């Protein structure tokens, strides 16, 4: 049973304060987790509780910490940490708001994750195995997800210099996670070198990717394809490109405004532009290709491209079980991005993941642009048997912490089975 819950302020990868929760059980087992934080957030997400005002740019988390140490501890004390659903339900009811604004999404997600770590410690099993039990999946299956890794960063993560938020790659032909990260590192090195040589390097974006000084969004696709070749790999065979368009961030007044290309596009024109890119480059996945309220656009792009590539909903689905069910019924998307702090508790995340798997979708476990050394994400990706794991680039320790944890898990397995790239049948 839960004995104490301690909230403390720690720092995230953007140098902002965030919530860490440490839980101790009567048995002496402990668990600890740190809340991540997004920048390109969907309007239906659970929201962080921030203090506002002048201190720390308004990003203070004293209110969220007070909720952890006060109300949340008061309500959860004595509950069985192995009963994740009961603890999460108690927090949802205690909070009582649709977007977890009263206690704070950051307070709740850190507590929810810390409970799972403590429960795993009490059972003396790895967290991923505990998560298999919680989600009714085979604890013995030696499933390993594929890393989806950012090479170029743009959008809100790089001063909006380019409109497309993430240019990422997937090792579609690799046989293991270790091999996949090695291939991706070769591409990252080739891409950085090409940027330095062409004088287009602007620095490093929020998630560790190269921050490019492009003159058109399509330059990213061109350069990335060339970097794959320079690395001695075959575009589309060994390595596929994935874009997180994050289209909500440049949709305004009924138009998709690609500032870098000097274009304002209708939904259909936006779809046609993306279609032309898919035809010209080895793209295997498009995330948030349209804005979060563009239901008809999502249906249309899924009709046109959903047989050959992943159409992924992030801001569009906000890791919500009911939104996944609705989208599947309407033929919108064939894959879902899952972010624990988007729905707020592990129980809700597991529900969304289970629903997506039940309708035959691919699932991608994702971190946020604001991250830390916390590796809950890696265990979620292995534990919920996700197809892919996405947490930015090959640099910066808050990113590599996640890749390295999956490498460890793969190493413990006797016969790891690396993800096979398949497109969900429509
Ligand atoms: P965010 O971006 O964490 O800033 O929301 C990640 C994503 O859009 O996938
Ligand atoms: Zn996204």
CSV table of C-alpha atoms and ligand atoms in Angstrom, one decimal:
chain,number,residue,atom,x,y,z
A,1,UNK,CA,0.0,0.0,0.0
A,2,UNK,CA,1.1,3.6,-0.6
A,3,UNK,CA,2.8,5.1,2.5
A,4,UNK,CA,4.1,8.5,1.3
A,5,UNK,CA,3.9,10.6,-1.8
A,6,UNK,CA,6.5,13.4,-2.1
A,7,UNK,CA,6.5,16.0,-4.8
A,8,UNK,CA,9.6,18.0,-5.5
A,9,UNK,CA,10.7,20.6,-8.1
A,10,UNK,CA,13.4,19.4,-10.6
A,11,UNK,CA,14.5,20.8,-14.0
A,12,UNK,CA,13.6,19.8,-17.5
A,13,UNK,CA,15.6,19.9,-20.8
A,14,UNK,CA,14.4,23.5,-21.5
A,15,UNK,CA,15.7,24.7,-18.1
A,16,UNK,CA,12.2,25.0,-16.8
A,17,UNK,CA,11.0,23.7,-13.5
A,18,UNK,CA,8.9,20.5,-13.5
A,19,UNK,CA,7.3,18.0,-11.1
A,20,UNK,CA,9.1,14.9,-9.8
A,21,UNK,CA,7.0,12.5,-7.6
A,22,UNK,CA,8.6,9.9,-5.3
A,23,UNK,CA,6.4,7.3,-3.8
A,24,UNK,CA,7.2,4.9,-0.9
A,25,UNK,CA,5.1,1.8,-0.2
A,26,UNK,CA,4.6,0.2,3.2
A,27,UNK,CA,6.8,-2.7,1.9
A,28,UNK,CA,9.7,-0.2,1.5
A,29,UNK,CA,9.6,-0.3,-2.3
A,30,UNK,CA,9.9,3.1,-4.0
A,31,UNK,CA,9.1,4.6,-7.4
A,32,UNK,CA,9.9,7.9,-9.0
A,33,UNK,CA,8.9,9.8,-12.1
A,34,UNK,CA,9.2,13.3,-13.7
A,35,UNK,CA,6.5,15.0,-15.7
A,36,UNK,CA,7.4,15.9,-19.3
A,37,UNK,CA,6.0,19.1,-21.0
A,38,UNK,CA,5.0,19.9,-24.6
A,39,UNK,CA,5.3,23.0,-26.7
A,40,UNK,CA,3.0,22.2,-29.6
A,41,UNK,CA,0.1,21.1,-27.5
A,42,UNK,CA,-3.3,20.1,-28.8
A,43,UNK,CA,-6.3,22.1,-27.4
A,44,UNK,CA,-7.9,19.0,-25.9
A,45,UNK,CA,-4.8,17.9,-23.9
A,46,UNK,CA,-4.5,17.6,-20.1
A,47,UNK,CA,-2.9,20.9,-19.0
A,48,UNK,CA,0.2,21.5,-16.8
A,49,UNK,CA,-0.5,23.6,-13.7
A,50,UNK,CA,1.9,26.5,-13.8
A,51,UNK,CA,2.1,29.3,-11.2
A,52,UNK,CA,2.2,32.2,-13.7
A,53,UNK,CA,3.5,35.6,-12.6
A,54,UNK,CA,7.1,36.8,-12.8
A,55,UNK,CA,9.0,34.0,-11.1
A,56,UNK,CA,10.7,31.6,-13.5
A,57,UNK,CA,8.9,33.1,-16.4
A,58,UNK,CA,5.6,32.0,-15.1
A,59,UNK,CA,6.6,28.3,-15.4
A,60,UNK,CA,6.7,27.7,-11.6
A,61,UNK,CA,5.2,24.5,-10.4
A,62,UNK,CA,4.6,25.3,-6.7
A,63,UNK,CA,0.9,24.9,-7.1
A,64,UNK,CA,1.3,21.5,-8.7
A,65,UNK,CA,3.7,20.4,-6.0
A,66,UNK,CA,1.2,21.6,-3.3
A,67,UNK,CA,-1.4,19.4,-5.0
A,68,UNK,CA,0.9,16.4,-4.9
A,69,UNK,CA,2.0,16.8,-1.3
A,70,UNK,CA,-1.5,17.8,-0.1
A,71,UNK,CA,-4.7,16.6,-1.8
A,72,UNK,CA,-3.2,13.8,-3.9
A,73,UNK,CA,-1.2,12.3,-1.1
A,74,UNK,CA,-4.2,12.6,1.2
A,75,UNK,CA,-6.5,10.7,-1.2
A,76,UNK,CA,-4.0,8.0,-2.4
A,77,UNK,CA,-2.4,7.1,0.9
A,78,UNK,CA,-3.2,3.5,1.8
A,79,UNK,CA,-4.3,2.5,-1.7
A,80,UNK,CA,-2.7,-0.6,-3.3
A,81,UNK,CA,0.0,0.6,-5.8
A,82,UNK,CA,-0.6,-2.6,-7.9
A,83,UNK,CA,-4.2,-1.3,-8.6
A,84,UNK,CA,-3.1,1.4,-11.0
A,85,UNK,CA,-6.7,1.9,-12.3
A,86,UNK,CA,-8.1,2.6,-8.8
A,87,UNK,CA,-5.3,5.1,-8.0
A,88,UNK,CA,-5.8,6.9,-11.4
A,89,UNK,CA,-9.5,6.9,-11.1
A,90,UNK,CA,-9.2,8.5,-7.6
A,91,UNK,CA,-7.0,11.3,-9.0
A,92,UNK,CA,-9.4,11.9,-11.9
A,93,UNK,CA,-12.3,12.2,-9.6
A,94,UNK,CA,-10.4,14.3,-7.1
A,95,UNK,CA,-9.4,16.7,-9.9
A,96,UNK,CA,-12.9,16.8,-11.4
A,97,UNK,CA,-12.1,18.9,-14.5
A,98,UNK,CA,-12.0,17.7,-18.1
A,99,UNK,CA,-8.3,18.8,-18.7
A,100,UNK,CA,-7.0,18.2,-15.2
A,101,UNK,CA,-6.5,21.9,-14.6
A,102,UNK,CA,-7.4,21.9,-10.9
A,103,UNK,CA,-4.6,19.6,-9.6
A,104,UNK,CA,-2.5,19.9,-12.8
A,105,UNK,CA,-1.8,17.4,-15.5
A,106,UNK,CA,1.9,17.6,-14.5
A,107,UNK,CA,1.1,16.6,-10.9
A,108,UNK,CA,-1.2,13.8,-12.0
A,109,UNK,CA,1.0,12.2,-14.7
A,110,UNK,CA,4.1,12.2,-12.5
A,111,UNK,CA,2.1,10.6,-9.6
A,112,UNK,CA,0.5,8.0,-12.0
A,113,UNK,CA,3.9,7.1,-13.4
A,114,UNK,CA,5.6,6.9,-10.0
A,115,UNK,CA,2.9,4.5,-8.8
A,116,UNK,CA,3.7,2.1,-11.6
A,117,UNK,CA,7.4,2.3,-10.9
A,118,UNK,CA,6.8,1.5,-7.2
A,119,UNK,CA,4.4,-1.4,-8.1
A,120,UNK,CA,7.1,-2.8,-10.4
A,121,UNK,CA,9.7,-2.5,-7.6
A,122,UNK,CA,7.5,-4.2,-5.1
A,123,UNK,CA,7.0,-7.2,-7.5
A,124,UNK,CA,10.7,-7.1,-8.3
A,125,UNK,CA,10.0,-7.0,-12.1
A,126,UNK,CA,11.0,-4.4,-14.7
A,127,UNK,CA,8.4,-1.6,-15.3
A,128,UNK,CA,7.7,-2.8,-18.8
A,129,UNK,CA,6.7,-6.2,-17.5
A,130,UNK,CA,4.3,-4.7,-15.0
A,131,UNK,CA,2.8,-2.5,-17.8
A,132,UNK,CA,2.2,-5.7,-19.8
A,133,UNK,CA,0.2,-7.1,-16.9
A,134,UNK,CA,-1.8,-3.8,-16.5
A,135,UNK,CA,-2.6,-3.9,-20.2
A,136,UNK,CA,-3.4,-7.6,-20.5
A,137,UNK,CA,-0.5,-8.3,-22.9
A,138,UNK,CA,1.9,-11.3,-22.8
A,139,UNK,CA,4.6,-10.5,-20.2
A,140,UNK,CA,6.9,-13.0,-22.0
A,141,UNK,CA,6.7,-11.5,-25.5
A,142,UNK,CA,10.1,-10.1,-26.4
A,143,UNK,CA,8.8,-7.2,-28.4
A,144,UNK,CA,11.0,-4.3,-29.3
A,145,UNK,CA,9.6,-1.1,-30.9
A,146,UNK,CA,11.4,0.8,-33.6
A,147,UNK,CA,13.0,4.2,-32.9
A,148,UNK,CA,11.5,7.1,-34.8
A,149,UNK,CA,14.3,9.6,-34.6
A,150,UNK,CA,14.5,13.3,-35.5
A,151,UNK,CA,17.2,14.6,-37.8
A,152,UNK,CA,15.9,18.1,-38.5
A,153,UNK,CA,13.9,20.1,-36.0
A,154,UNK,CA,11.6,23.0,-37.0
A,155,UNK,CA,8.2,24.6,-36.2
A,156,UNK,CA,7.8,25.7,-32.6
A,157,UNK,CA,10.9,23.8,-31.6
A,158,UNK,CA,13.2,26.0,-33.7
A,159,UNK,CA,11.9,29.5,-33.8
A,160,UNK,CA,9.4,28.6,-36.5
A,161,UNK,CA,12.3,28.9,-39.0
A,162,UNK,CA,10.8,26.1,-41.1
A,163,UNK,CA,7.1,25.3,-40.9
A,164,UNK,CA,7.3,21.4,-40.7
A,165,UNK,CA,8.0,20.5,-37.1
A,166,UNK,CA,10.0,17.3,-37.4
A,167,UNK,CA,11.9,15.5,-40.1
A,168,UNK,CA,12.4,12.0,-38.7
A,169,UNK,CA,13.6,8.6,-39.9
A,170,UNK,CA,12.6,5.0,-39.3
A,171,UNK,CA,15.0,2.1,-39.9
A,172,UNK,CA,12.4,0.0,-41.8
A,173,UNK,CA,14.9,-2.6,-42.8
A,174,UNK,CA,16.8,-3.1,-39.5
A,175,UNK,CA,16.8,-6.3,-37.6
A,176,UNK,CA,17.3,-4.9,-34.1
A,177,UNK,CA,17.0,-1.7,-32.1
A,178,UNK,CA,20.8,-1.6,-31.8
A,179,UNK,CA,21.2,-1.8,-35.6
A,180,UNK,CA,18.4,0.7,-36.1
A,181,UNK,CA,20.1,3.3,-33.9
A,182,UNK,CA,23.4,2.7,-35.5
A,183,UNK,CA,22.0,3.3,-39.0
A,184,UNK,CA,20.1,6.4,-37.8
A,185,UNK,CA,23.3,7.8,-36.2
A,186,UNK,CA,25.1,7.4,-39.5
A,187,UNK,CA,22.3,9.4,-41.2
A,188,UNK,CA,22.4,12.1,-38.4
A,189,UNK,CA,26.2,12.4,-38.9
A,190,UNK,CA,25.9,12.7,-42.6
A,191,UNK,CA,23.1,15.3,-42.4
A,192,UNK,CA,25.0,17.4,-39.8
A,193,UNK,CA,28.1,17.3,-42.0
A,194,UNK,CA,26.1,18.3,-45.1
A,195,UNK,CA,24.6,21.3,-43.2
A,196,UNK,CA,28.0,22.5,-41.9
A,197,UNK,CA,29.5,22.2,-45.4
A,198,UNK,CA,26.6,24.1,-47.0
A,199,UNK,CA,26.7,26.8,-44.3
A,200,UNK,CA,23.0,26.0,-43.4
A,201,UNK,CA,23.5,24.9,-39.8
A,202,UNK,CA,21.6,27.2,-37.5
A,203,UNK,CA,22.2,25.3,-34.2
A,204,UNK,CA,20.4,22.5,-32.4
A,205,UNK,CA,16.6,22.5,-32.1
A,206,UNK,CA,14.6,21.8,-28.9
A,207,UNK,CA,14.7,18.0,-29.4
A,208,UNK,CA,18.4,17.8,-30.3
A,209,UNK,CA,17.9,17.7,-34.1
A,210,UNK,CA,19.8,19.9,-36.5
A,211,UNK,CA,18.2,23.3,-36.8
A,212,UNK,CA,18.5,24.0,-40.5
A,213,UNK,CA,18.5,27.3,-42.4
A,214,UNK,CA,16.4,26.1,-45.3
A,215,UNK,CA,14.8,28.3,-47.9
A,216,UNK,CA,11.9,25.9,-48.6
A,217,UNK,CA,10.3,23.1,-46.5
A,218,UNK,CA,11.0,20.6,-49.3
A,219,UNK,CA,14.8,21.3,-48.9
A,220,UNK,CA,14.5,19.1,-45.7
A,221,UNK,CA,13.2,16.2,-47.7
A,222,UNK,CA,15.8,16.6,-50.4
A,223,UNK,CA,18.7,16.9,-47.9
A,224,UNK,CA,17.5,14.0,-45.7
A,225,UNK,CA,17.2,11.7,-48.7
A,226,UNK,CA,20.7,12.6,-49.8
A,227,UNK,CA,22.0,12.1,-46.2
A,228,UNK,CA,20.6,8.6,-46.2
A,229,UNK,CA,22.4,7.8,-49.4
A,230,UNK,CA,25.7,9.4,-48.1
A,231,UNK,CA,25.4,7.2,-45.1
A,232,UNK,CA,25.5,4.2,-47.5
A,233,UNK,CA,21.8,3.3,-46.9
A,234,UNK,CA,18.9,2.8,-49.3
A,235,UNK,CA,16.1,5.4,-49.0
A,236,UNK,CA,12.8,3.6,-48.7
A,237,UNK,CA,14.4,0.2,-48.3
A,238,UNK,CA,16.7,0.6,-45.2
A,239,UNK,CA,15.4,4.0,-44.1
A,240,UNK,CA,12.0,5.7,-44.4
A,241,UNK,CA,11.2,9.3,-43.7
A,242,UNK,CA,8.5,10.3,-41.2
A,243,UNK,CA,7.2,13.9,-40.9
A,244,UNK,CA,5.5,15.5,-38.0
A,245,UNK,CA,3.8,18.2,-39.9
A,246,UNK,CA,2.2,19.6,-36.7
A,247,UNK,CA,-0.2,21.4,-39.0
A,248,UNK,CA,-2.3,22.9,-36.2
A,249,UNK,CA,0.7,25.2,-35.5
A,250,UNK,CA,0.5,26.9,-38.9
A,251,UNK,CA,-3.3,26.8,-39.5
A,252,UNK,CA,-5.0,30.1,-39.2
A,253,UNK,CA,-8.2,31.7,-40.6
A,254,UNK,CA,-9.1,28.7,-42.7
A,255,UNK,CA,-5.7,28.3,-44.4
A,256,UNK,CA,-2.5,26.3,-44.0
A,257,UNK,CA,0.1,29.1,-43.9
A,258,UNK,CA,3.6,27.8,-45.0
A,259,UNK,CA,5.5,30.9,-44.2
A,260,UNK,CA,8.8,29.6,-45.6
A,261,UNK,CA,7.2,28.6,-49.0
A,262,UNK,CA,5.1,31.8,-49.1
A,263,UNK,CA,1.9,29.7,-49.4
A,264,UNK,CA,-1.6,29.8,-47.9
A,265,UNK,CA,-3.3,26.5,-48.8
A,266,UNK,CA,-6.8,25.1,-48.5
A,267,UNK,CA,-7.3,21.7,-47.0
A,268,UNK,CA,-7.3,20.0,-50.4
A,269,UNK,CA,-4.3,21.9,-51.6
A,270,UNK,CA,-2.4,20.9,-48.4
A,271,UNK,CA,-3.3,17.3,-49.0
A,272,UNK,CA,-2.1,17.6,-52.6
A,273,UNK,CA,1.2,19.1,-51.5
A,274,UNK,CA,1.8,16.3,-49.1
A,275,UNK,CA,0.8,13.7,-51.7
A,276,UNK,CA,3.4,15.2,-54.1
A,277,UNK,CA,6.0,14.8,-51.3
A,278,UNK,CA,5.0,11.2,-50.7
A,279,UNK,CA,5.3,10.5,-54.4
A,280,UNK,CA,8.8,12.1,-54.6
A,281,UNK,CA,10.5,11.1,-51.4
A,282,UNK,CA,10.6,7.8,-49.3
A,283,UNK,CA,8.0,9.0,-46.8
A,284,UNK,CA,6.4,6.2,-44.7
A,285,UNK,CA,4.6,8.3,-42.0
A,286,UNK,CA,2.8,11.6,-41.7
A,287,UNK,CA,1.8,12.9,-38.3
A,288,UNK,CA,-0.8,15.7,-37.8
A,289,UNK,CA,-0.8,16.4,-41.6
A,290,UNK,CA,-3.8,18.6,-41.0
A,291,UNK,CA,-5.1,20.8,-38.2
A,292,UNK,CA,-6.6,19.3,-35.1
A,293,UNK,CA,-10.2,20.3,-36.1
A,294,UNK,CA,-10.0,19.4,-39.8
A,295,UNK,CA,-12.0,16.1,-39.6
A,296,UNK,CA,-12.8,16.1,-43.3
A,297,UNK,CA,-9.2,16.7,-44.2
A,298,UNK,CA,-8.1,13.7,-42.0
A,299,UNK,CA,-10.7,11.5,-43.7
A,300,UNK,CA,-9.6,12.6,-47.1
A,301,UNK,CA,-5.9,12.2,-46.6
A,302,UNK,CA,-6.5,8.8,-45.0
A,303,UNK,CA,-8.5,7.7,-48.0
A,304,UNK,CA,-5.8,8.8,-50.4
A,305,UNK,CA,-2.6,7.8,-48.5
A,306,UNK,CA,-3.7,5.5,-45.7
A,307,UNK,CA,-3.1,2.3,-47.7
A,308,UNK,CA,0.6,3.0,-48.2
A,309,UNK,CA,1.8,5.1,-45.2
A,310,UNK,CA,1.1,5.8,-41.6
A,311,UNK,CA,-1.4,8.6,-41.0
A,312,UNK,CA,-0.7,9.5,-37.4
A,313,UNK,CA,-2.9,11.6,-35.1
A,314,UNK,CA,-1.1,13.5,-32.3
A,315,UNK,CA,-2.8,16.9,-31.5
A,316,UNK,CA,-5.8,15.4,-33.4
A,317,UNK,CA,-6.3,12.4,-31.1
A,318,UNK,CA,-4.6,13.6,-27.8
A,319,UNK,CA,-4.1,10.0,-26.6
A,320,UNK,CA,-7.8,9.8,-26.0
A,321,UNK,CA,-9.5,6.4,-26.2
A,322,UNK,CA,-12.8,8.0,-27.3
A,323,UNK,CA,-11.2,10.1,-30.0
A,324,UNK,CA,-9.3,7.1,-31.3
A,325,UNK,CA,-12.6,5.1,-31.4
A,326,UNK,CA,-14.4,8.0,-33.2
A,327,UNK,CA,-11.6,8.5,-35.7
A,328,UNK,CA,-11.4,4.8,-36.5
A,329,UNK,CA,-15.1,4.7,-37.1
A,330,UNK,CA,-14.9,7.7,-39.4
A,331,UNK,CA,-11.8,6.4,-41.4
A,332,UNK,CA,-9.5,9.2,-40.0
A,333,UNK,CA,-5.9,8.1,-39.3
A,334,UNK,CA,-4.5,4.6,-39.1
A,335,UNK,CA,-2.0,5.2,-36.3
A,336,UNK,CA,-1.9,7.1,-33.0
A,337,UNK,CA,0.8,9.0,-31.2
A,338,UNK,CA,0.5,8.2,-27.4
A,339,UNK,CA,1.8,10.7,-24.9
A,340,UNK,CA,1.1,10.0,-21.2
A,341,UNK,CA,0.8,13.6,-20.2
A,342,UNK,CA,-1.6,14.3,-23.0
A,343,UNK,CA,-4.3,12.2,-21.3
A,344,UNK,CA,-2.8,12.5,-17.9
A,345,UNK,CA,-2.8,9.0,-16.4
A,346,UNK,CA,-1.3,5.6,-17.4
A,347,UNK,CA,-4.7,4.0,-17.1
A,348,UNK,CA,-6.1,6.4,-19.8
A,349,UNK,CA,-3.0,5.9,-21.9
A,350,UNK,CA,-3.4,2.1,-21.7
A,351,UNK,CA,-7.0,2.4,-22.7
A,352,UNK,CA,-6.1,4.5,-25.8
A,353,UNK,CA,-3.3,2.1,-26.7
A,354,UNK,CA,-5.6,-1.0,-26.3
A,355,UNK,CA,-8.3,0.6,-28.4
A,356,UNK,CA,-5.9,1.5,-31.2
A,357,UNK,CA,-4.5,-2.0,-31.2
A,358,UNK,CA,-8.0,-3.4,-31.3
A,359,UNK,CA,-8.9,-1.4,-34.4
A,360,UNK,CA,-5.7,-2.6,-36.0
A,361,UNK,CA,-3.8,0.7,-35.9
A,362,UNK,CA,-0.1,1.2,-35.4
A,363,UNK,CA,0.8,2.9,-32.0
A,364,UNK,CA,3.7,5.2,-31.4
A,365,UNK,CA,4.8,6.0,-27.8
A,366,UNK,CA,6.0,9.6,-27.7
A,367,UNK,CA,7.9,11.9,-25.4
A,368,UNK,CA,7.6,15.7,-25.4
A,369,UNK,CA,9.8,18.6,-26.4
A,370,UNK,CA,10.4,19.3,-22.7
A,371,UNK,CA,11.9,16.1,-21.3
A,372,UNK,CA,14.3,14.8,-18.5
A,373,UNK,CA,16.3,11.7,-17.6
A,374,UNK,CA,13.1,9.9,-16.8
A,375,UNK,CA,12.8,6.7,-18.8
A,376,UNK,CA,9.1,5.7,-18.2
A,377,UNK,CA,8.6,6.3,-22.0
A,378,UNK,CA,10.9,3.4,-23.0
A,379,UNK,CA,9.1,1.0,-20.6
A,380,UNK,CA,5.7,2.2,-22.0
A,381,UNK,CA,6.9,1.5,-25.6
A,382,UNK,CA,8.1,-2.0,-24.7
A,383,UNK,CA,5.3,-2.7,-22.2
A,384,UNK,CA,2.4,-1.6,-24.3
A,385,UNK,CA,4.0,-3.3,-27.3
A,386,UNK,CA,4.0,-0.1,-29.3
A,387,UNK,CA,5.2,-0.2,-32.9
A,388,UNK,CA,7.5,2.8,-32.5
A,389,UNK,CA,9.0,5.1,-29.9
A,390,UNK,CA,9.6,8.8,-30.7
A,391,UNK,CA,11.4,11.3,-28.5
A,392,UNK,CA,13.4,13.6,-30.7
A,393,UNK,CA,17.0,13.2,-31.9
A,394,UNK,CA,20.2,11.3,-31.4
A,395,UNK,CA,21.7,14.0,-29.2
A,396,UNK,CA,21.0,15.4,-25.7
A,397,UNK,CA,20.9,13.1,-22.8
A,398,UNK,CA,17.1,13.5,-22.2
A,399,UNK,CA,16.7,11.9,-25.6
A,400,UNK,CA,19.5,9.3,-25.5
A,401,UNK,CA,18.3,8.2,-22.1
A,402,UNK,CA,15.2,6.7,-23.7
A,403,UNK,CA,17.1,5.0,-26.6
A,404,UNK,CA,19.7,3.6,-24.2
A,405,UNK,CA,17.0,2.1,-22.0
A,406,UNK,CA,15.4,0.3,-24.9
A,407,UNK,CA,18.9,-1.0,-25.9
A,408,UNK,CA,19.3,-2.4,-22.3
A,409,UNK,CA,15.9,-4.1,-22.5
A,410,UNK,CA,16.7,-5.6,-25.9
A,411,UNK,CA,20.0,-6.8,-24.4
A,412,UNK,CA,18.2,-8.6,-21.5
A,413,UNK,CA,15.9,-10.5,-23.9
A,414,UNK,CA,17.0,-13.9,-25.1
A,415,UNK,CA,15.4,-13.6,-28.5
A,416,UNK,CA,14.2,-10.0,-29.1
A,417,UNK,CA,11.7,-9.5,-31.9
A,418,UNK,CA,12.3,-6.1,-33.6
A,419,UNK,CA,9.2,-4.4,-35.1
A,420,UNK,CA,8.3,-5.3,-38.7
A,421,UNK,CA,7.1,-2.3,-40.7
A,422,UNK,CA,3.5,-2.8,-41.8
A,423,UNK,CA,0.7,-0.4,-42.8
A,424,UNK,CA,-2.6,-1.1,-41.0
A,425,UNK,CA,-5.2,-2.5,-43.4
A,426,UNK,CA,-7.9,0.1,-44.1
B,1,LIG,P1,5.5,18.8,-28.2
B,1,LIG,O1,5.9,18.2,-29.6
B,1,LIG,O2,6.0,17.9,-27.1
B,1,LIG,O3,6.1,20.2,-28.2
B,1,LIG,O4,4.0,18.9,-28.1
B,1,LIG,C1,6.0,16.8,-29.9
B,1,LIG,C2,5.1,16.4,-31.0
B,1,LIG,O5,4.4,17.3,-31.6
B,1,LIG,O6,5.1,15.3,-31.4
B,2,LIG,ZN1,3.3,15.8,-33.0
